[in-house]
Amino acid sequence: MVAENLDLSSYKDFFYDVSAYEDVRDLYIVSDLLITDYSSVFFDYANLKRPMIFYTYDIEHYRENVRGFYFDFETMAPGPLVETTEHLIETIKMTETTDFNEIYSTAAFRARFCALEDGEAAKRVSDRIICHLES
């Protein structure tokens, strides 16, 4: 939503604008880390068990005036909430530690929100449909 307002020209070969790419799932696969704000993409990305950082520089405004949250985002987000560029850079460096995901309880998040994403979801749906049709 904000890509057209960003000028990345001075960061050529470092930042790439992929906002027009047609399938974000392809981008998940080739990424080592997700940096997002409040986008629901983190629910899908969590299945990859890779680090996530939430750049929440405007969290008070978002919580109070924009949309709010459907769950206790500030305590249950599967990664750190950072509000400044400096803290974002420090946190990106932290993702290289082996225990980054454990620090932020990503397993607990996945257990609650991603449990049905186990590679068998389509089979369960088709089995239920077939059972329903046979009864």
mmCIF file of C-alpha atoms in Angstrom:
data_model
loop_
_atom_site.group_PDB
_atom_site.id
_atom_site.type_symbol
_atom_site.label_atom_id
_atom_site.label_comp_id
_atom_site.label_asym_id
_atom_site.label_seq_id
_atom_site.Cartn_x
_atom_site.Cartn_y
_atom_site.Cartn_z
ATOM 1 C CA MET A 1 0.000 0.000 0.000
ATOM 2 C CA VAL A 2 2.918 2.354 0.485
ATOM 3 C CA ALA A 3 5.287 1.218 -2.263
ATOM 4 C CA GLU A 4 4.375 4.067 -4.606
ATOM 5 C CA ASN A 5 5.462 6.537 -1.894
ATOM 6 C CA LEU A 6 8.927 5.066 -1.455
ATOM 7 C CA ASP A 7 11.989 6.208 -3.348
ATOM 8 C CA LEU A 8 14.428 3.311 -3.291
ATOM 9 C CA SER A 9 16.578 4.556 -6.171
ATOM 10 C CA SER A 10 19.552 5.335 -3.933
ATOM 11 C CA TYR A 11 19.493 1.733 -2.674
ATOM 12 C CA LYS A 12 19.810 0.031 -6.070
ATOM 13 C CA ASP A 13 20.970 -3.588 -5.748
ATOM 14 C CA PHE A 14 20.195 -3.535 -2.014
ATOM 15 C CA PHE A 15 16.417 -3.002 -1.772
ATOM 16 C CA TYR A 16 14.016 -4.365 -4.328
ATOM 17 C CA ASP A 17 10.409 -3.303 -4.725
ATOM 18 C CA VAL A 18 8.458 -6.514 -5.189
ATOM 19 C CA SER A 19 5.090 -5.030 -4.252
ATOM 20 C CA ALA A 20 3.708 -5.687 -7.729
ATOM 21 C CA TYR A 21 4.754 -9.340 -7.738
ATOM 22 C CA GLU A 22 1.643 -11.425 -8.314
ATOM 23 C CA ASP A 23 2.030 -14.166 -5.667
ATOM 24 C CA VAL A 24 3.466 -13.287 -2.281
ATOM 25 C CA ARG A 25 3.837 -16.991 -1.451
ATOM 26 C CA ASP A 26 6.738 -17.210 -3.900
ATOM 27 C CA LEU A 27 8.416 -14.390 -2.005
ATOM 28 C CA TYR A 28 7.994 -16.216 1.303
ATOM 29 C CA ILE A 29 9.932 -19.167 -0.061
ATOM 30 C CA VAL A 30 12.956 -17.127 -1.147
ATOM 31 C CA SER A 31 13.134 -14.966 1.973
ATOM 32 C CA ASP A 32 15.120 -15.609 5.127
ATOM 33 C CA LEU A 33 13.182 -13.150 7.258
ATOM 34 C CA LEU A 34 9.840 -11.355 7.272
ATOM 35 C CA ILE A 35 9.670 -7.702 8.253
ATOM 36 C CA THR A 36 6.069 -6.573 8.357
ATOM 37 C CA ASP A 37 3.795 -4.240 10.222
ATOM 38 C CA TYR A 38 0.293 -5.518 10.988
ATOM 39 C CA SER A 39 -0.304 -7.373 7.736
ATOM 40 C CA SER A 40 -1.833 -10.832 8.022
ATOM 41 C CA VAL A 41 1.036 -12.236 5.942
ATOM 42 C CA PHE A 42 2.718 -13.303 9.168
ATOM 43 C CA PHE A 43 0.091 -16.035 9.706
ATOM 44 C CA ASP A 44 1.164 -17.730 6.467
ATOM 45 C CA TYR A 45 4.857 -16.980 6.927
ATOM 46 C CA ALA A 46 4.830 -18.553 10.407
ATOM 47 C CA ASN A 47 4.544 -21.973 8.769
ATOM 48 C CA LEU A 48 8.085 -21.604 7.448
ATOM 49 C CA LYS A 49 9.473 -21.312 11.002
ATOM 50 C CA ARG A 50 11.656 -18.404 9.954
ATOM 51 C CA PRO A 51 12.265 -15.197 11.903
ATOM 52 C CA MET A 52 9.705 -12.393 11.803
ATOM 53 C CA ILE A 53 10.057 -8.794 12.930
ATOM 54 C CA PHE A 54 7.162 -6.393 13.314
ATOM 55 C CA TYR A 55 7.984 -2.790 12.449
ATOM 56 C CA THR A 56 5.347 -1.047 14.551
ATOM 57 C CA TYR A 57 6.475 2.568 14.609
ATOM 58 C CA ASP A 58 2.822 3.686 14.701
ATOM 59 C CA ILE A 59 1.349 1.033 16.982
ATOM 60 C CA GLU A 60 -0.547 3.409 19.278
ATOM 61 C CA HIS A 61 -2.210 5.121 16.322
ATOM 62 C CA TYR A 62 -3.001 1.793 14.655
ATOM 63 C CA ARG A 63 -4.429 0.293 17.856
ATOM 64 C CA GLU A 64 -6.520 3.322 18.827
ATOM 65 C CA ASN A 65 -7.532 4.897 15.498
ATOM 66 C CA VAL A 66 -7.104 2.550 12.560
ATOM 67 C CA ARG A 67 -8.196 -1.045 13.078
ATOM 68 C CA GLY A 68 -7.112 -2.432 16.385
ATOM 69 C CA PHE A 69 -6.251 -6.099 16.763
ATOM 70 C CA TYR A 70 -8.176 -9.373 16.722
ATOM 71 C CA PHE A 71 -5.961 -10.882 19.413
ATOM 72 C CA ASP A 72 -3.394 -9.612 21.910
ATOM 73 C CA PHE A 73 -0.919 -8.726 19.183
ATOM 74 C CA GLU A 74 1.540 -6.995 21.479
ATOM 75 C CA THR A 75 2.130 -10.077 23.630
ATOM 76 C CA MET A 76 1.429 -12.857 21.113
ATOM 77 C CA ALA A 77 3.141 -11.637 17.940
ATOM 78 C CA PRO A 78 5.602 -14.335 16.824
ATOM 79 C CA GLY A 79 8.522 -11.950 16.813
ATOM 80 C CA PRO A 80 9.687 -8.703 18.326
ATOM 81 C CA LEU A 81 7.847 -5.418 17.881
ATOM 82 C CA VAL A 82 10.275 -2.632 16.986
ATOM 83 C CA GLU A 83 9.442 1.044 16.672
ATOM 84 C CA THR A 84 12.617 2.653 15.337
ATOM 85 C CA THR A 85 14.946 2.070 12.411
ATOM 86 C CA GLU A 86 17.870 1.629 14.800
ATOM 87 C CA HIS A 87 16.052 -1.054 16.780
ATOM 88 C CA LEU A 88 15.018 -2.736 13.517
ATOM 89 C CA ILE A 89 18.647 -2.998 12.396
ATOM 90 C CA GLU A 90 19.725 -4.380 15.791
ATOM 91 C CA THR A 91 16.917 -6.919 15.680
ATOM 92 C CA ILE A 92 17.749 -8.034 12.145
ATOM 93 C CA LYS A 93 21.242 -8.867 13.410
ATOM 94 C CA MET A 94 19.705 -10.867 16.285
ATOM 95 C CA THR A 95 17.858 -13.132 13.831
ATOM 96 C CA GLU A 96 21.148 -14.818 13.043
ATOM 97 C CA THR A 97 21.203 -16.443 16.481
ATOM 98 C CA THR A 98 20.059 -20.044 16.680
ATOM 99 C CA ASP A 99 17.495 -19.342 19.408
ATOM 100 C CA PHE A 100 15.800 -16.262 17.907
ATOM 101 C CA ASN A 101 12.478 -18.045 17.306
ATOM 102 C CA GLU A 102 12.503 -19.653 20.741
ATOM 103 C CA ILE A 103 12.954 -16.262 22.399
ATOM 104 C CA TYR A 104 9.748 -15.061 20.743
ATOM 105 C CA SER A 105 7.662 -18.240 21.247
ATOM 106 C CA THR A 106 7.006 -18.831 17.581
ATOM 107 C CA ALA A 107 6.189 -22.479 18.320
ATOM 108 C CA ALA A 108 3.340 -21.426 20.621
ATOM 109 C CA PHE A 109 2.022 -19.066 17.947
ATOM 110 C CA ARG A 110 2.150 -21.785 15.288
ATOM 111 C CA ALA A 111 0.409 -24.253 17.609
ATOM 112 C CA ARG A 112 -2.449 -21.817 18.114
ATOM 113 C CA PHE A 113 -2.837 -20.305 14.646
ATOM 114 C CA CYS A 114 -1.204 -22.700 12.181
ATOM 115 C CA ALA A 115 -1.982 -26.166 13.534
ATOM 116 C CA LEU A 116 -4.133 -27.114 10.549
ATOM 117 C CA GLU A 117 -1.375 -26.153 8.087
ATOM 118 C CA ASP A 118 0.367 -29.501 8.292
ATOM 119 C CA GLY A 119 0.350 -30.573 4.648
ATOM 120 C CA GLU A 120 -2.795 -32.650 5.141
ATOM 121 C CA ALA A 121 -5.467 -29.911 5.079
ATOM 122 C CA ALA A 122 -6.708 -30.634 1.553
ATOM 123 C CA LYS A 123 -6.936 -34.341 2.354
ATOM 124 C CA ARG A 124 -9.018 -33.660 5.473
ATOM 125 C CA VAL A 125 -11.399 -31.438 3.507
ATOM 126 C CA SER A 126 -11.800 -33.920 0.663
ATOM 127 C CA ASP A 127 -12.306 -36.796 3.137
ATOM 128 C CA ARG A 128 -15.098 -34.864 4.872
ATOM 129 C CA ILE A 129 -16.764 -34.033 1.569
ATOM 130 C CA ILE A 130 -16.589 -37.638 0.410
ATOM 131 C CA CYS A 131 -17.898 -38.918 3.760
ATOM 132 C CA HIS A 132 -20.732 -36.394 3.625
ATOM 133 C CA LEU A 133 -21.651 -37.424 0.074
ATOM 134 C CA GLU A 134 -21.627 -41.108 1.005
ATOM 135 C CA SER A 135 -23.960 -40.648 3.977
#
